[in-house]
C-alpha positions as CSV (number, residue, x, y, z in Angstrom):
1,X,0.4,0.4,-0.7
2,X,1.0,3.4,-0.8
3,X,2.3,5.5,2.4
4,X,1.3,8.5,0.7
5,X,-1.7,6.8,-0.9
6,X,-3.0,5.2,2.6
7,X,-3.3,9.2,3.8
8,X,-6.6,10.7,4.6
9,X,-7.5,13.8,2.9
10,X,-9.2,16.3,5.3
11,X,-12.0,18.4,3.7
12,X,-11.8,22.1,5.4
13,X,-15.2,24.0,6.3
14,X,-16.0,26.4,2.9
15,X,-14.7,23.4,0.3
16,X,-17.3,21.2,-0.7
17,X,-16.0,18.5,-3.1
18,X,-18.2,16.2,-5.1
19,X,-18.0,12.6,-7.7
20,X,-20.1,11.8,-9.8
21,X,-19.5,9.4,-11.8
22,X,-15.2,9.7,-12.6
23,X,-15.1,12.9,-12.3
24,X,-14.3,15.3,-8.8
25,X,-15.0,18.5,-8.6
26,X,-13.8,21.1,-5.8
27,X,-14.5,24.4,-5.4
28,X,-14.0,26.5,-2.1
29,X,-13.3,30.5,-2.1
30,X,-10.8,30.8,-4.5
31,X,-12.4,28.7,-7.0
32,X,-14.0,25.8,-9.1
33,X,-11.0,22.5,-10.2
34,X,-12.3,19.4,-11.7
35,X,-9.9,16.0,-11.8
36,X,-10.7,12.9,-13.9
37,X,-9.9,10.3,-12.1
38,X,-8.6,7.3,-13.9
39,X,-10.9,4.2,-13.9
40,X,-9.0,1.4,-11.0
41,X,-8.7,5.0,-9.1
42,X,-11.4,5.1,-6.3
43,X,-12.4,8.0,-3.7
44,X,-14.5,7.4,-0.7
45,X,-16.0,11.2,0.4
46,X,-17.1,10.9,3.9
47,X,-17.6,13.5,7.0
48,X,-14.5,15.9,6.6
49,X,-12.6,13.2,4.5
50,X,-11.3,12.2,1.8
51,X,-10.5,8.1,0.9
52,X,-8.4,7.3,-2.1
53,X,-8.2,3.9,-2.6
54,X,-7.4,1.7,-5.5
55,X,-9.9,-1.1,-7.1
56,X,-5.7,-3.2,-9.1
57,X,-3.0,-4.0,-7.8
58,X,-1.4,-3.7,-11.3
59,X,1.8,-1.6,-11.0
60,X,0.2,1.1,-13.4
61,X,-2.4,1.2,-10.3
62,X,-0.2,1.2,-7.2
63,X,2.0,4.2,-9.3
64,X,-1.2,6.4,-9.9
65,X,-2.3,5.7,-5.8
66,X,0.0,8.3,-4.2
67,X,0.2,10.7,-7.2
68,X,-3.7,10.4,-7.4
69,X,-3.9,11.3,-3.6
70,X,-1.7,14.0,-3.8
71,X,-2.8,15.7,-6.9
72,X,-6.2,16.1,-4.5
73,X,-4.8,17.0,-1.6
74,X,-3.2,19.9,-3.9
75,X,-6.6,20.8,-5.8
76,X,-8.1,21.5,-1.7
77,X,-5.6,23.8,-1.6
78,X,-5.8,25.5,-4.3
79,X,-9.1,26.2,-3.8
80,X,-8.7,27.4,-0.1
81,X,-5.6,28.9,-0.4
82,X,-3.5,29.3,-4.4
83,X,-0.3,29.3,-5.3
84,X,2.9,30.8,-6.7
85,X,6.0,30.5,-8.4
86,X,8.2,33.4,-8.3
87,X,10.8,33.8,-12.0
88,X,14.0,36.1,-11.6
89,X,15.3,37.9,-14.1
90,X,19.7,37.7,-14.7
91,X,21.3,40.7,-16.6
92,X,21.5,43.3,-18.5
93,X,18.9,44.8,-20.0
94,X,16.4,42.3,-19.3
95,X,13.3,43.7,-18.3
96,X,9.5,42.4,-17.4
97,X,6.1,44.9,-17.9
98,X,2.8,44.1,-17.5
99,X,0.2,44.6,-19.9
100,X,-3.2,43.6,-18.5
101,X,-3.0,40.2,-17.7
102,X,-0.5,39.5,-20.4
103,X,3.4,40.2,-19.3
104,X,5.4,42.0,-22.7
105,X,9.5,41.0,-22.3
106,X,12.1,42.0,-23.0
107,X,15.4,39.3,-22.9
108,X,18.0,40.7,-25.1
109,X,16.7,39.5,-27.6
110,X,15.9,42.3,-30.9
111,X,12.3,42.0,-30.4
112,X,10.0,42.7,-27.0
113,X,8.5,39.5,-26.8
114,X,5.0,39.0,-25.4
115,X,3.5,36.2,-22.8
116,X,-0.3,35.4,-23.4
117,X,-1.6,34.7,-19.7
118,X,-3.4,31.7,-19.9
119,X,-7.1,31.8,-18.1
120,X,-7.1,31.1,-13.9
121,X,-3.6,32.6,-14.2
122,X,-2.6,36.6,-13.0
123,X,1.1,37.9,-13.0
124,X,2.4,40.6,-10.8
125,X,5.8,42.5,-11.2
126,X,7.9,43.9,-9.2
127,X,11.8,44.6,-9.5
128,X,13.4,42.3,-12.2
129,X,10.5,39.5,-10.9
130,X,7.9,38.0,-11.6
131,X,4.8,35.9,-9.5
132,X,2.7,33.6,-11.1
133,X,-0.3,33.2,-9.3
134,X,-3.3,30.7,-9.4
135,X,-5.8,27.9,-7.6
136,X,-3.8,25.0,-9.9
137,X,-0.7,23.9,-8.7
138,X,-0.6,22.2,-12.5
139,X,-1.2,24.5,-14.4
140,X,1.1,27.9,-12.2
141,X,3.7,25.3,-12.3
142,X,3.6,25.1,-16.7
143,X,3.4,28.4,-17.2
144,X,6.3,29.7,-15.0
145,X,8.1,27.1,-16.9
146,X,7.0,28.5,-19.7
147,X,8.5,31.4,-18.9
148,X,12.0,30.8,-18.2
149,X,12.1,28.5,-21.3
150,X,12.6,32.0,-23.6
151,X,15.5,32.6,-21.5
152,X,17.0,30.0,-19.7
153,X,20.2,30.7,-17.5
154,X,23.4,30.1,-19.5
155,X,26.0,28.4,-18.4
156,X,28.4,30.1,-19.0
157,X,27.2,33.8,-16.7
158,X,24.2,32.6,-15.1
159,X,21.9,35.6,-17.2
160,X,18.6,34.1,-18.0
161,X,15.1,33.8,-16.2
162,X,15.2,31.1,-13.1
163,X,12.9,30.5,-10.6
164,X,13.6,31.9,-7.4
165,X,16.2,30.9,-5.4
166,X,17.4,28.6,-8.6
167,X,21.1,27.8,-8.0
168,X,22.9,27.7,-10.9
169,X,26.6,25.9,-11.3
170,X,29.2,27.8,-13.6
171,X,31.1,26.6,-16.8
172,X,34.4,28.1,-16.3
173,X,35.1,30.1,-19.5
174,X,38.3,29.3,-21.6
175,X,41.2,29.8,-20.1
176,X,44.8,30.9,-21.8
177,X,47.5,28.5,-22.2
178,X,50.5,30.3,-20.6
179,X,53.3,30.3,-23.3
180,X,50.7,29.0,-26.6
181,X,52.3,30.8,-29.6
182,X,55.4,32.1,-28.3
183,X,59.1,30.1,-29.9
184,X,57.7,27.1,-31.2
185,X,55.2,24.2,-29.2
């Protein structure tokens, strides 16, 4: 049995969880999220708690057991608290400006890059920082990854877009050889 999968999920006050067929709906003060359950996973909603179990003991369903439990827990946390990721721009001339709910990024290219916000995502722009927030942890993470992919950190100088607190191991640059080109070998 999965250690994560067999933990019960507590439902906070103000959150409602409904199961219709294989579609689980979680609604709370920040919004509504839906999740399509796999046929071999079973969810039981009780008094203030949710239990996730599996019908089959196949390797596939054993792997999904804990994952499904954690996705449901993340949905409950999303509709109550929300999720956020912070990106920072490192580099001379790298800038970000909000335009409505979208972003306009200057990343050292010959043109500015427009990034359209997906539905359910909001941006907060600070001094060379972008805060991505929403109720779906998956969507917040995907949006942050797409923005980071526009200019990933350089391996030699470390310039680019990185997650807040991300450590970049820099490669050493070229080193001049002593005595190269002088007097022969």
